[in-house]
mmCIF file of C-alpha atoms and ligand atoms in Angstrom:
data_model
loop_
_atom_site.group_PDB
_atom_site.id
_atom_site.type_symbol
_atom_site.label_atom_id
_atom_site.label_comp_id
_atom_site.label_asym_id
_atom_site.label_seq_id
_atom_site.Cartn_x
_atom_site.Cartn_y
_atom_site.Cartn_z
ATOM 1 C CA UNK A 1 8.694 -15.668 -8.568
ATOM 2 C CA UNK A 2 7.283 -13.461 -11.155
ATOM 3 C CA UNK A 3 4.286 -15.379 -12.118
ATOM 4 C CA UNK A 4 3.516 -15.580 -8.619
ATOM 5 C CA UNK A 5 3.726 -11.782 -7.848
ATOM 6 C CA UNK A 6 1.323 -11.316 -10.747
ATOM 7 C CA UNK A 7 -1.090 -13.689 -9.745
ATOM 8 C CA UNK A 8 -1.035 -12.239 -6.039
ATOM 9 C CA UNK A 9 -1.145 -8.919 -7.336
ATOM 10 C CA UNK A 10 -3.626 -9.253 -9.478
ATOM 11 C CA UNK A 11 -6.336 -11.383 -6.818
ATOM 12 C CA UNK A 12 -5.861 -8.846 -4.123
ATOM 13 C CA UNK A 13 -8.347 -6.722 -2.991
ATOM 14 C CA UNK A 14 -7.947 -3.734 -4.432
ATOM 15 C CA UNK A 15 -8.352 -5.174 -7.991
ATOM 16 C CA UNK A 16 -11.066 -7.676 -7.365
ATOM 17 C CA UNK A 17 -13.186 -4.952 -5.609
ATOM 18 C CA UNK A 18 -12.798 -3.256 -8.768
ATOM 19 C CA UNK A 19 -13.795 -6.144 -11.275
ATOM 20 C CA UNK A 20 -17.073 -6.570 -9.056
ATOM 21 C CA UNK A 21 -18.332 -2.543 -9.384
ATOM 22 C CA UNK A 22 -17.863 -3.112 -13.210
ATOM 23 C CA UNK A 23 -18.761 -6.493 -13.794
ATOM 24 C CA UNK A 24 -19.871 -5.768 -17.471
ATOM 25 C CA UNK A 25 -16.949 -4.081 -18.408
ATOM 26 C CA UNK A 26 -14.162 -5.264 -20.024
ATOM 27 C CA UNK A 27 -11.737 -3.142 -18.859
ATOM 28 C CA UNK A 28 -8.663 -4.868 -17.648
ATOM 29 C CA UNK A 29 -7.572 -2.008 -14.693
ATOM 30 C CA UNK A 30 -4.396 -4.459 -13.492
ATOM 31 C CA UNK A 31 -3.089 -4.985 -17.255
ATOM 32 C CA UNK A 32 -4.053 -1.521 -18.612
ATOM 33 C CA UNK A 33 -2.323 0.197 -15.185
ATOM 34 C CA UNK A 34 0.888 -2.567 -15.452
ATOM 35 C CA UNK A 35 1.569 -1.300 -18.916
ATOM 36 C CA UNK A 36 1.817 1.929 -17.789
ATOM 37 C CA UNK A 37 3.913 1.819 -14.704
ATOM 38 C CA UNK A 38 6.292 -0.846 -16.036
ATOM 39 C CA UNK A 39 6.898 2.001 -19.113
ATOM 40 C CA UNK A 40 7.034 4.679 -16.078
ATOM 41 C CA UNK A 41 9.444 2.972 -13.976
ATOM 42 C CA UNK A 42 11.646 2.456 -17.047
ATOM 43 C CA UNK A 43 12.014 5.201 -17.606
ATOM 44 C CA UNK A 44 12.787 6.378 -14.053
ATOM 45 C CA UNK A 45 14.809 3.425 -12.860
ATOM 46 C CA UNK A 46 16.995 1.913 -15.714
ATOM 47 C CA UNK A 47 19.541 3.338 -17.694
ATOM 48 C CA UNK A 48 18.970 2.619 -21.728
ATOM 49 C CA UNK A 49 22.234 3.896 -22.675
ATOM 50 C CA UNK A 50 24.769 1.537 -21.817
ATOM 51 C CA UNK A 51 27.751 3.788 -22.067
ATOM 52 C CA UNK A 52 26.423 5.847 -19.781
ATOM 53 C CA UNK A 53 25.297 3.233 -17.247
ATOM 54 C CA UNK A 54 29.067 1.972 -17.204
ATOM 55 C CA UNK A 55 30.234 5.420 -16.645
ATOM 56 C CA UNK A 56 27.746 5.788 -13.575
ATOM 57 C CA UNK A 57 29.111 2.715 -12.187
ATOM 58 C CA UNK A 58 32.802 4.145 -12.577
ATOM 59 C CA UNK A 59 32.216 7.101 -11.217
ATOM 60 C CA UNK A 60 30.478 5.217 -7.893
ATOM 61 C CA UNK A 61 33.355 3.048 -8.062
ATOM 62 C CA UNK A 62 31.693 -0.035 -9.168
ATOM 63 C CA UNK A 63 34.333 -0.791 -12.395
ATOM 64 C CA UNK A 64 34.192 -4.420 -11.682
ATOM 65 C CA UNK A 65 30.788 -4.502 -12.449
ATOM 66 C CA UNK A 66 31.523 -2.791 -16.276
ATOM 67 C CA UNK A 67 32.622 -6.259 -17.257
ATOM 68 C CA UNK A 68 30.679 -8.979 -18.790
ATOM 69 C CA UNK A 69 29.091 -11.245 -17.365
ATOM 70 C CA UNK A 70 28.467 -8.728 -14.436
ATOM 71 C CA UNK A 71 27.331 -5.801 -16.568
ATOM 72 C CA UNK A 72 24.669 -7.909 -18.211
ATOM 73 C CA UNK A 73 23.536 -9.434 -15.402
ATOM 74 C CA UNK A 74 23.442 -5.876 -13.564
ATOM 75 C CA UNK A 75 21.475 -4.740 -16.227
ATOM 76 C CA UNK A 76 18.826 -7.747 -16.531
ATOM 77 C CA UNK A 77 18.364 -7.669 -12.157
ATOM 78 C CA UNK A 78 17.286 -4.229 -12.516
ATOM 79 C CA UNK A 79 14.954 -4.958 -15.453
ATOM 80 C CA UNK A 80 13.355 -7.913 -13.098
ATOM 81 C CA UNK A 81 13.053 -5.348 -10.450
ATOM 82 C CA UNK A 82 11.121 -3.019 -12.359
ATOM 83 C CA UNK A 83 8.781 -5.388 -13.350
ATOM 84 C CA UNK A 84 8.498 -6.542 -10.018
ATOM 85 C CA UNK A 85 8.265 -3.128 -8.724
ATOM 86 C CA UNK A 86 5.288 -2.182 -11.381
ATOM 87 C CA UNK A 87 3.170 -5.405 -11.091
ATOM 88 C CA UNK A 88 3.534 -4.678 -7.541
ATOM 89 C CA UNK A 89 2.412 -1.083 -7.600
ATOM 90 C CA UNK A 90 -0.772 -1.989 -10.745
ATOM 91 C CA UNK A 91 -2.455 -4.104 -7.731
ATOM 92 C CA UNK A 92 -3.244 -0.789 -6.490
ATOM 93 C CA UNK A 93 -3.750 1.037 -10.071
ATOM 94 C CA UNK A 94 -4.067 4.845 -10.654
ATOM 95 C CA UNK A 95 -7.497 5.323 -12.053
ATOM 96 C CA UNK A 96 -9.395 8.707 -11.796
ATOM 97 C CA UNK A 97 -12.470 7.438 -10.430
ATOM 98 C CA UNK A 98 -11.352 4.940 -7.900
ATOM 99 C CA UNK A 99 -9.593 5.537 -4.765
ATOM 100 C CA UNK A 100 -9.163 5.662 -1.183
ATOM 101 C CA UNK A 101 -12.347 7.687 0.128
ATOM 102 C CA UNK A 102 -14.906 7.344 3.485
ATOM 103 C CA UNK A 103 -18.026 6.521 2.983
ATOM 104 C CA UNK A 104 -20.755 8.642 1.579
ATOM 105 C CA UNK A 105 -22.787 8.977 4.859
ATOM 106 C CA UNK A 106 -19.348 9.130 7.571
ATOM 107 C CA UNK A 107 -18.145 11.828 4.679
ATOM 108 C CA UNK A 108 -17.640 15.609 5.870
ATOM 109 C CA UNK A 109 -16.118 18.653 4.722
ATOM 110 C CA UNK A 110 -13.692 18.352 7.567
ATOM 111 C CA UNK A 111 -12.924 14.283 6.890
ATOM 112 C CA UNK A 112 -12.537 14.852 3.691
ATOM 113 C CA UNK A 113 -9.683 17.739 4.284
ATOM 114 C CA UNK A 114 -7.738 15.722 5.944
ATOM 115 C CA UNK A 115 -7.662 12.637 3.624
ATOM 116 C CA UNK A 116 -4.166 12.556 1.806
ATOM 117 C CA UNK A 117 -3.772 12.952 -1.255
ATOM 118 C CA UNK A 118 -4.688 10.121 -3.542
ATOM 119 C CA UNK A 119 -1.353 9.505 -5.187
ATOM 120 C CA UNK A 120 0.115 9.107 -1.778
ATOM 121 C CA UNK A 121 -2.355 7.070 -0.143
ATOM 122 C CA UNK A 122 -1.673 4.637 -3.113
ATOM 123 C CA UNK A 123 2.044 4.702 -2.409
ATOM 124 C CA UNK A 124 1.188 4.214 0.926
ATOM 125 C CA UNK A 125 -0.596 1.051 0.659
ATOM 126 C CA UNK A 126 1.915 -0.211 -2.350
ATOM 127 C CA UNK A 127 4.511 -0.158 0.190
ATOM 128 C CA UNK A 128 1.937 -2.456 2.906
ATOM 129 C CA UNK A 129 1.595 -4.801 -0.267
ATOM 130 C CA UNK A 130 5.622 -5.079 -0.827
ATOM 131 C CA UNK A 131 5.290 -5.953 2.538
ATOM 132 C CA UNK A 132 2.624 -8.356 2.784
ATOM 133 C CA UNK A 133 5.327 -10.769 0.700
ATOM 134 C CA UNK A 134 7.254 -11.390 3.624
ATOM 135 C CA UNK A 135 4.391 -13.146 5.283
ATOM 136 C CA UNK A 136 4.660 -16.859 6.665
ATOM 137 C CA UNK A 137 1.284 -17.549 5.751
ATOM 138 C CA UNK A 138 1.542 -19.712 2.810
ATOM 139 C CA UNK A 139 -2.046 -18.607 2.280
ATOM 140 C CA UNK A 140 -2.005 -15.259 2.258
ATOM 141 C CA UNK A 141 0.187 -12.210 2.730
ATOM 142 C CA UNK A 142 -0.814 -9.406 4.642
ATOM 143 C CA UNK A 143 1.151 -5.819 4.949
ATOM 144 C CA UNK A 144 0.700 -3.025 7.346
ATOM 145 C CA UNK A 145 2.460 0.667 7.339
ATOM 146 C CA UNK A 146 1.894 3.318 9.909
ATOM 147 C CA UNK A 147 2.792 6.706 9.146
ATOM 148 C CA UNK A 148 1.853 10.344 10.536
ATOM 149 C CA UNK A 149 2.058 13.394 10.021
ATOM 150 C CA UNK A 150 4.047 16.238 11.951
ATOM 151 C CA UNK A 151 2.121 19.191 12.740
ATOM 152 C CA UNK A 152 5.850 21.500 12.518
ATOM 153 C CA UNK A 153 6.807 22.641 8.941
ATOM 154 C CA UNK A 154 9.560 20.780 7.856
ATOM 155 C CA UNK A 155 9.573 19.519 4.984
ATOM 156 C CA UNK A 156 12.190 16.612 4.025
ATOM 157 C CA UNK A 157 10.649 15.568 0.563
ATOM 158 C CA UNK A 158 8.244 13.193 1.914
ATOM 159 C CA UNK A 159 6.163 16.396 3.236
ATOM 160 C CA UNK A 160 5.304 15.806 6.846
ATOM 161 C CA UNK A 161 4.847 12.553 7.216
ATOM 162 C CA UNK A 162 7.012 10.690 9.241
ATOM 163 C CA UNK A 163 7.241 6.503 8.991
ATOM 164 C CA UNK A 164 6.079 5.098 12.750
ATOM 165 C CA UNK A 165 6.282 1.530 11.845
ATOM 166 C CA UNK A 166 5.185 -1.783 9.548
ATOM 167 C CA UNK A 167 4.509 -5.721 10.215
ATOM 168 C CA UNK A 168 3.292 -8.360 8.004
ATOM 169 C CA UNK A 169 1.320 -11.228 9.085
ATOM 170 C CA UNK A 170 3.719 -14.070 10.483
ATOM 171 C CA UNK A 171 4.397 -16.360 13.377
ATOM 172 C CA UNK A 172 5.943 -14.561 16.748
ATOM 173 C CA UNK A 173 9.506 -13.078 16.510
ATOM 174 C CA UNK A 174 11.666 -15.680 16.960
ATOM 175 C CA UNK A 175 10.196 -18.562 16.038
ATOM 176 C CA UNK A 176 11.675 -21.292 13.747
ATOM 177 C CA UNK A 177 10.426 -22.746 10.705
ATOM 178 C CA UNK A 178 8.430 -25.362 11.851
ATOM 179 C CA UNK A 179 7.629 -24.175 15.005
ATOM 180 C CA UNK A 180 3.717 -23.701 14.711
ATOM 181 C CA UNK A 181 1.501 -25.319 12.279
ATOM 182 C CA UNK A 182 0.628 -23.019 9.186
ATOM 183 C CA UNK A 183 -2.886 -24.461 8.284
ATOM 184 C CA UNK A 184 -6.283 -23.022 6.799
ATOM 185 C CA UNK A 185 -9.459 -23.516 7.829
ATOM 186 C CA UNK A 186 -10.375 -26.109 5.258
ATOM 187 C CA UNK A 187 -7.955 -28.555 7.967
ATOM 188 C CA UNK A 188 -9.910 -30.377 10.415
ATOM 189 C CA UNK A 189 -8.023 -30.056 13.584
ATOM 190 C CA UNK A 190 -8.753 -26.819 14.939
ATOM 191 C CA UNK A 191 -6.894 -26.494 18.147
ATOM 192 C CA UNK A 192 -3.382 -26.176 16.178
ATOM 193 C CA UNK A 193 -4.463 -24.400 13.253
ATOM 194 C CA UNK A 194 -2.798 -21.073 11.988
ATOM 195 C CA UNK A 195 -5.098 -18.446 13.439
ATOM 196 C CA UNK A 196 -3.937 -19.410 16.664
ATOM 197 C CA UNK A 197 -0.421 -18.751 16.376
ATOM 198 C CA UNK A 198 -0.197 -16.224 13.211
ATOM 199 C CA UNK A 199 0.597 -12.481 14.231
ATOM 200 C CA UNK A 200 -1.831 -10.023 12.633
ATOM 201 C CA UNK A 201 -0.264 -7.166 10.145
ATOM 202 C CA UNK A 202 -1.406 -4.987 12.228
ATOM 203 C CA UNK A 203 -0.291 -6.353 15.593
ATOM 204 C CA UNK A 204 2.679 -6.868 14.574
ATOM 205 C CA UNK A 205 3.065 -3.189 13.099
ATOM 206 C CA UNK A 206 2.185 -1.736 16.339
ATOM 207 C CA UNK A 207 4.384 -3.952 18.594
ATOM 208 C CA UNK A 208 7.256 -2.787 16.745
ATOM 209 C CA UNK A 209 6.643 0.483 15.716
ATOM 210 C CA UNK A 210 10.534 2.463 16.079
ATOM 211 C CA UNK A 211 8.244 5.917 16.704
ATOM 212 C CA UNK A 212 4.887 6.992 19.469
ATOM 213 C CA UNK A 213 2.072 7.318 18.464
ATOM 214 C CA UNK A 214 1.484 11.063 19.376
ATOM 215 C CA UNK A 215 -2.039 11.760 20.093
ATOM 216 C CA UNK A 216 -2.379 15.075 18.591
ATOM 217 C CA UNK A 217 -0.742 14.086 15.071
ATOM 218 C CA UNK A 218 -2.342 12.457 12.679
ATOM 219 C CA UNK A 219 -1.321 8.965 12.727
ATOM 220 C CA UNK A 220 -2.670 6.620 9.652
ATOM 221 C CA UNK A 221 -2.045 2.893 9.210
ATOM 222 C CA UNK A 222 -2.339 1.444 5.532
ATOM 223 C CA UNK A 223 -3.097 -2.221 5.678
ATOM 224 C CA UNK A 224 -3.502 -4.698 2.558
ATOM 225 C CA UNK A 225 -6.595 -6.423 4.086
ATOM 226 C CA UNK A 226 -9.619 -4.798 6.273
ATOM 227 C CA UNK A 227 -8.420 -5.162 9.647
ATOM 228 C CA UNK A 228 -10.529 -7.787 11.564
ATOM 229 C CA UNK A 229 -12.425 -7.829 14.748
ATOM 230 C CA UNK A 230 -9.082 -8.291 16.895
ATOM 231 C CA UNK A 231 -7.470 -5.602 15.430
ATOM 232 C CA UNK A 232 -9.680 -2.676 15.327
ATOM 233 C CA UNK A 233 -9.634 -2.469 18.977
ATOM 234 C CA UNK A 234 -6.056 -2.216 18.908
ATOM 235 C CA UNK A 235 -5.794 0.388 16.200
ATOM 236 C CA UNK A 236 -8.262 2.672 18.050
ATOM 237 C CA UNK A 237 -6.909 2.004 21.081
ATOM 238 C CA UNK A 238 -3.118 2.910 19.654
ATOM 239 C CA UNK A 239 -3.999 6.415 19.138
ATOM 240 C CA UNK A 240 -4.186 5.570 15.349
ATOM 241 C CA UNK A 241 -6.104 8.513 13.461
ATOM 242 C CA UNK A 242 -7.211 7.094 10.024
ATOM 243 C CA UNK A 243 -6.940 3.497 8.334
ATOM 244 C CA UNK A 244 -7.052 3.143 4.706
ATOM 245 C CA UNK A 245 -7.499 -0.231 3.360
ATOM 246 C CA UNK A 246 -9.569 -2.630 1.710
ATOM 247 C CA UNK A 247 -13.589 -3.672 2.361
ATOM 248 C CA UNK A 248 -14.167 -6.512 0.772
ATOM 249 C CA UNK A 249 -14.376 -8.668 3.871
ATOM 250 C CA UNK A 250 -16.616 -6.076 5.959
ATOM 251 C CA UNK A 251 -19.118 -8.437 7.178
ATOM 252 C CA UNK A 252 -17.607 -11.658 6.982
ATOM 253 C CA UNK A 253 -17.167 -13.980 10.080
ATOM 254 C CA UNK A 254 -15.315 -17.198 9.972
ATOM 255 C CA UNK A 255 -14.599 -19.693 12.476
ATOM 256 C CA UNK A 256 -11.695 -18.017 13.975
ATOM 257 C CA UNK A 257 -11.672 -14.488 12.386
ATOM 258 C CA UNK A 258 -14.186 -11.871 11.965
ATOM 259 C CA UNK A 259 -14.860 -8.640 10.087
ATOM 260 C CA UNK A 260 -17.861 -7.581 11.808
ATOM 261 C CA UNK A 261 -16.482 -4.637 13.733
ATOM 262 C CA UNK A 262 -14.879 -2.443 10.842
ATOM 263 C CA UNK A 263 -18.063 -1.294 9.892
ATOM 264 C CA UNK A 264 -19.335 -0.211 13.598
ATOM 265 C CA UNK A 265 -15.992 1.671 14.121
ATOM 266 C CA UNK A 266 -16.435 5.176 15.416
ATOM 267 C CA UNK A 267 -13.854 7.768 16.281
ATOM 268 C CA UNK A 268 -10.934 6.375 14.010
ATOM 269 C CA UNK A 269 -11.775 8.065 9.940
ATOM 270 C CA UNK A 270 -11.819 5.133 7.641
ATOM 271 C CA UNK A 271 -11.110 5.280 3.976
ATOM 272 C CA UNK A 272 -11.839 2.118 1.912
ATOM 273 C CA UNK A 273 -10.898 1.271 -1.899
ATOM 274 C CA UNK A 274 -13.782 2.073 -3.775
ATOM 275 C CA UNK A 275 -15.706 4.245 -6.531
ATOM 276 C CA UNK A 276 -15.269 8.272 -5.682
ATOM 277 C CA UNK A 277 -18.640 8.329 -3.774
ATOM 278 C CA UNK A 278 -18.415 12.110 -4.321
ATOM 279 C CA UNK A 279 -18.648 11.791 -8.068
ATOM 280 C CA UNK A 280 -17.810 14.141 -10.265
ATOM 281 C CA UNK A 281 -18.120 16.647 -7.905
ATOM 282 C CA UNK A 282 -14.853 15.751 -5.970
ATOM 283 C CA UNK A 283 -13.298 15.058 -9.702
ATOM 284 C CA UNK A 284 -13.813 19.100 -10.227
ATOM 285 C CA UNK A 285 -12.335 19.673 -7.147
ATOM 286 C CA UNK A 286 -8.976 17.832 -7.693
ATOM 287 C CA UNK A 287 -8.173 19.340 -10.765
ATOM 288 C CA UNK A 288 -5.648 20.761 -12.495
ATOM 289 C CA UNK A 289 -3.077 18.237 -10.298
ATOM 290 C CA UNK A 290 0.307 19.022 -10.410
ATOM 291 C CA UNK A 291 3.717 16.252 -10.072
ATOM 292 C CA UNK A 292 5.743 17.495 -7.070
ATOM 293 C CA UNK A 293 8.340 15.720 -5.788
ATOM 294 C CA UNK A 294 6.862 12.634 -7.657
ATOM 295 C CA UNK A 295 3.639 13.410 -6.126
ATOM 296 C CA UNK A 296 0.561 13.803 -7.939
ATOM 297 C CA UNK A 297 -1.869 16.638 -5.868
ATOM 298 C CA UNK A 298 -4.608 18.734 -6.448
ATOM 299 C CA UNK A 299 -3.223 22.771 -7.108
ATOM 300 C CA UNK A 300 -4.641 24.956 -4.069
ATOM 301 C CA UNK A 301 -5.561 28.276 -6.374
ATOM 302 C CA UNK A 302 -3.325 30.115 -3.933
ATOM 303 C CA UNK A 303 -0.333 28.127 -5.135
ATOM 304 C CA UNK A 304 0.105 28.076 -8.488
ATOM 305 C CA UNK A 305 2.019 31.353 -8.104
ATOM 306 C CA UNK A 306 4.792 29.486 -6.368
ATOM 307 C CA UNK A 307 5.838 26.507 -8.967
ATOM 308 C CA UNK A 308 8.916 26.130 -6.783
ATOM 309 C CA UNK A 309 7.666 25.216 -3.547
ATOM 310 C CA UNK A 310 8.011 21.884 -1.705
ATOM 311 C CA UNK A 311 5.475 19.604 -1.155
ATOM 312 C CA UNK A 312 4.244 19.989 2.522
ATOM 313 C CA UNK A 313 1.038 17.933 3.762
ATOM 314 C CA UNK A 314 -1.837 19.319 5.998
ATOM 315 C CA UNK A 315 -3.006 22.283 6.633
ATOM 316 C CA UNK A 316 -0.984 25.562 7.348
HETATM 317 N N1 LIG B 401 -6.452 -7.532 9.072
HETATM 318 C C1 LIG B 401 -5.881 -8.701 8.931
HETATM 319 C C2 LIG B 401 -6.638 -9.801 8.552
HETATM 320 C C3 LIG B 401 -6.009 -11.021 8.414
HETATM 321 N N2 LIG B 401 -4.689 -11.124 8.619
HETATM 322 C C4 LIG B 401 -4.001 -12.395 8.366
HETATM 323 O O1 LIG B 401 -4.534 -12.875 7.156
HETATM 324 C C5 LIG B 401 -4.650 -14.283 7.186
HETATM 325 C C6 LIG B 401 -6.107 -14.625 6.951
HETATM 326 O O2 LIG B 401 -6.160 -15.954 6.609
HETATM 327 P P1 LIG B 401 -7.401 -16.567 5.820
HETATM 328 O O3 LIG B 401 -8.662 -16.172 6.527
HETATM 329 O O4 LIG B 401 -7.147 -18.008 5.575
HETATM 330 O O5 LIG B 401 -7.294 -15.789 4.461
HETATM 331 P P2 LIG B 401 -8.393 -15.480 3.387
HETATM 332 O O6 LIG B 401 -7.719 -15.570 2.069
HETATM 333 O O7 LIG B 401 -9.046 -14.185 3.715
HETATM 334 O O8 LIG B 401 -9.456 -16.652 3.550
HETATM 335 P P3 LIG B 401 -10.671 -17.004 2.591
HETATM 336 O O9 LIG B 401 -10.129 -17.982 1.591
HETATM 337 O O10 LIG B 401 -11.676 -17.590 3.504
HETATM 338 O O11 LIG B 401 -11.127 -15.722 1.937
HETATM 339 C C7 LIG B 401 -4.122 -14.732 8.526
HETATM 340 O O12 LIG B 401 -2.754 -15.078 8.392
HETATM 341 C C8 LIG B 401 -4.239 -13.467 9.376
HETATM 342 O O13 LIG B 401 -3.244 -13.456 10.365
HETATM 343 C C9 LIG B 401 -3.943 -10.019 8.991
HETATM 344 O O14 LIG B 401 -2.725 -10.102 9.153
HETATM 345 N N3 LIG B 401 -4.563 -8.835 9.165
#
């Protein structure tokens, strides 16, 4: 399970885009950034003192789990799960000058307000790629989140942004293993191959989103892989305001999926992985950041007089 988390985490797009804009380098981003969050998240997550852990679990009412071999196995599930939980989160790595940002020439001061935060954009799209490993495609995993953000004030420690729905790629609700043929394109017969049957991220994220998507909010959808020529449509068409993702595919067109549309796509604000076109400019601009609620944002100058104040997204 492990080794295969790593190796998924560490081909997906975010990380490979990476590799190819520093091909001389030898930076390893996805070992370097796995380091670091797996030492993060121990900190966070796992209890070093055992005493304490068992007194934690009495006072929750969990004494049965204080004995051996439950306390030791307690305590090497959650060390699994952080690992997990930071190889997971390093295929999306915090680096300074790499993020989630529009293109140079669709950039504007106004675009470029409303982008979140970088930290949270990352979260964001660590949650789609959590996701994406629930997918029936024994090829690939695909993960989709859809958030937005309330335009009233109040602020529940995840700012103002509200969860609208999430999908993964996978055969119609329903179906049994089995069911449908779960082939790739290398397969000769065409007529019963996966593409046919398979339910995008996307599509499947919008079907059953548990919240509208309220036209004047600003709805985003994080998705592990660029959306394709189906699914742009449909994300425009929702309502949806911004898509972050990955564009390593813009351009390509296979048999029976395309990524030809992405690039066209007008009216929706797109923000792909990729080198901080602004430069060092933007770099300035972010700086000092501050860790709020475990969230890692740039200081407005107006703020820093209030150290105590919750995190609230948007503009007010
Ligand atoms: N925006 C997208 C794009 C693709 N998919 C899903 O991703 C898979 C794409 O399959 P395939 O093209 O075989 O994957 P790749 O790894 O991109 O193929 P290749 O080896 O050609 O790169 C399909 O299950 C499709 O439903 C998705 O859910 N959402």
């Amino acid at each position: 399970m492990m080794q295969f988390v790593e190796e998924t985490s560490y081909k997906c797009d975010f990380i490979q885009k990476m590799a190819k804009t520093f091909p001389d380098t030898n930076i390893d981003f996805y070992s370097k950034c796995r380091q670091e969050r797996i030492k993060e998240y121990e900190l966070l997550f796992f209890v070093s003192n055992e005493e304490l852990h068992k007194q934690i679990l009495m006072t929750i009412g969990l004494e049965n789990l204080c004995e051996n071999p439950y306390f030791s196995n307690l305590r090497q599930n959650m060390k699994d799960l952080i690992l997990l939980l930071a190889t997971v989160a390093s295929s999306v790595p915090i680096c300074k000058h790499y993020g989630f940002y529009c293109d140079k020439t669709e950039q504007s001061n106004e675009i470029y307000n409303q982008s979140l935060p970088q930290e949270i954009a990352r979260h964001c799209m660590v949650q789609a790629r959590l996701l994406a490993y629930r997918t029936e495609d024994h090829k690939i995993g695909v993960g989709a989140v859809i958030w937005a953000e309330k335009k009233s004030q109040n602020c529940d420690g995840t700012g103002m942004m509200y969860f609208v729905g999430c999908g993964y790629n996978a055969f119609p609700v329903g179906s049994e293993y089995a069911d449908f043929p779960n082939m790739d394109d290398k397969q000769k017969d065409r007529e019963i191959r996966k593409f046919r049957y398979i339910v995008h991220a996307e599509q499947n994220a919008l079907t059953f989103r548990c919240q509208e998507i309220k036209p004047e909010e600003k709805s985003m959808i994080f998705v592990t892989k660029c959306p394709c020529d189906e699914c742009v449509p449909l994300i425009k068409g929702a309502g949806i305001k911004q898509i972050y993702t990955g564009d390593i595919d813009v351009g390509r067109k296979k048999a029976d999926i395309s990524y030809m549309r992405f690039g066209e796509l007008e009216g929706v604000s797109k923000f792909t992985w990729q080198l901080n076109p602004a430069g060092t400019c933007v770099l300035e601009r972010n700086e000092p950041e501050s860790r709020e609620n475990g969230v890692v944002r740039p200081i407005p100058p107006n703020e820093e007089m209030h150290p105590h104040k919750k995190l609230c997204l948007g503009n007010h």
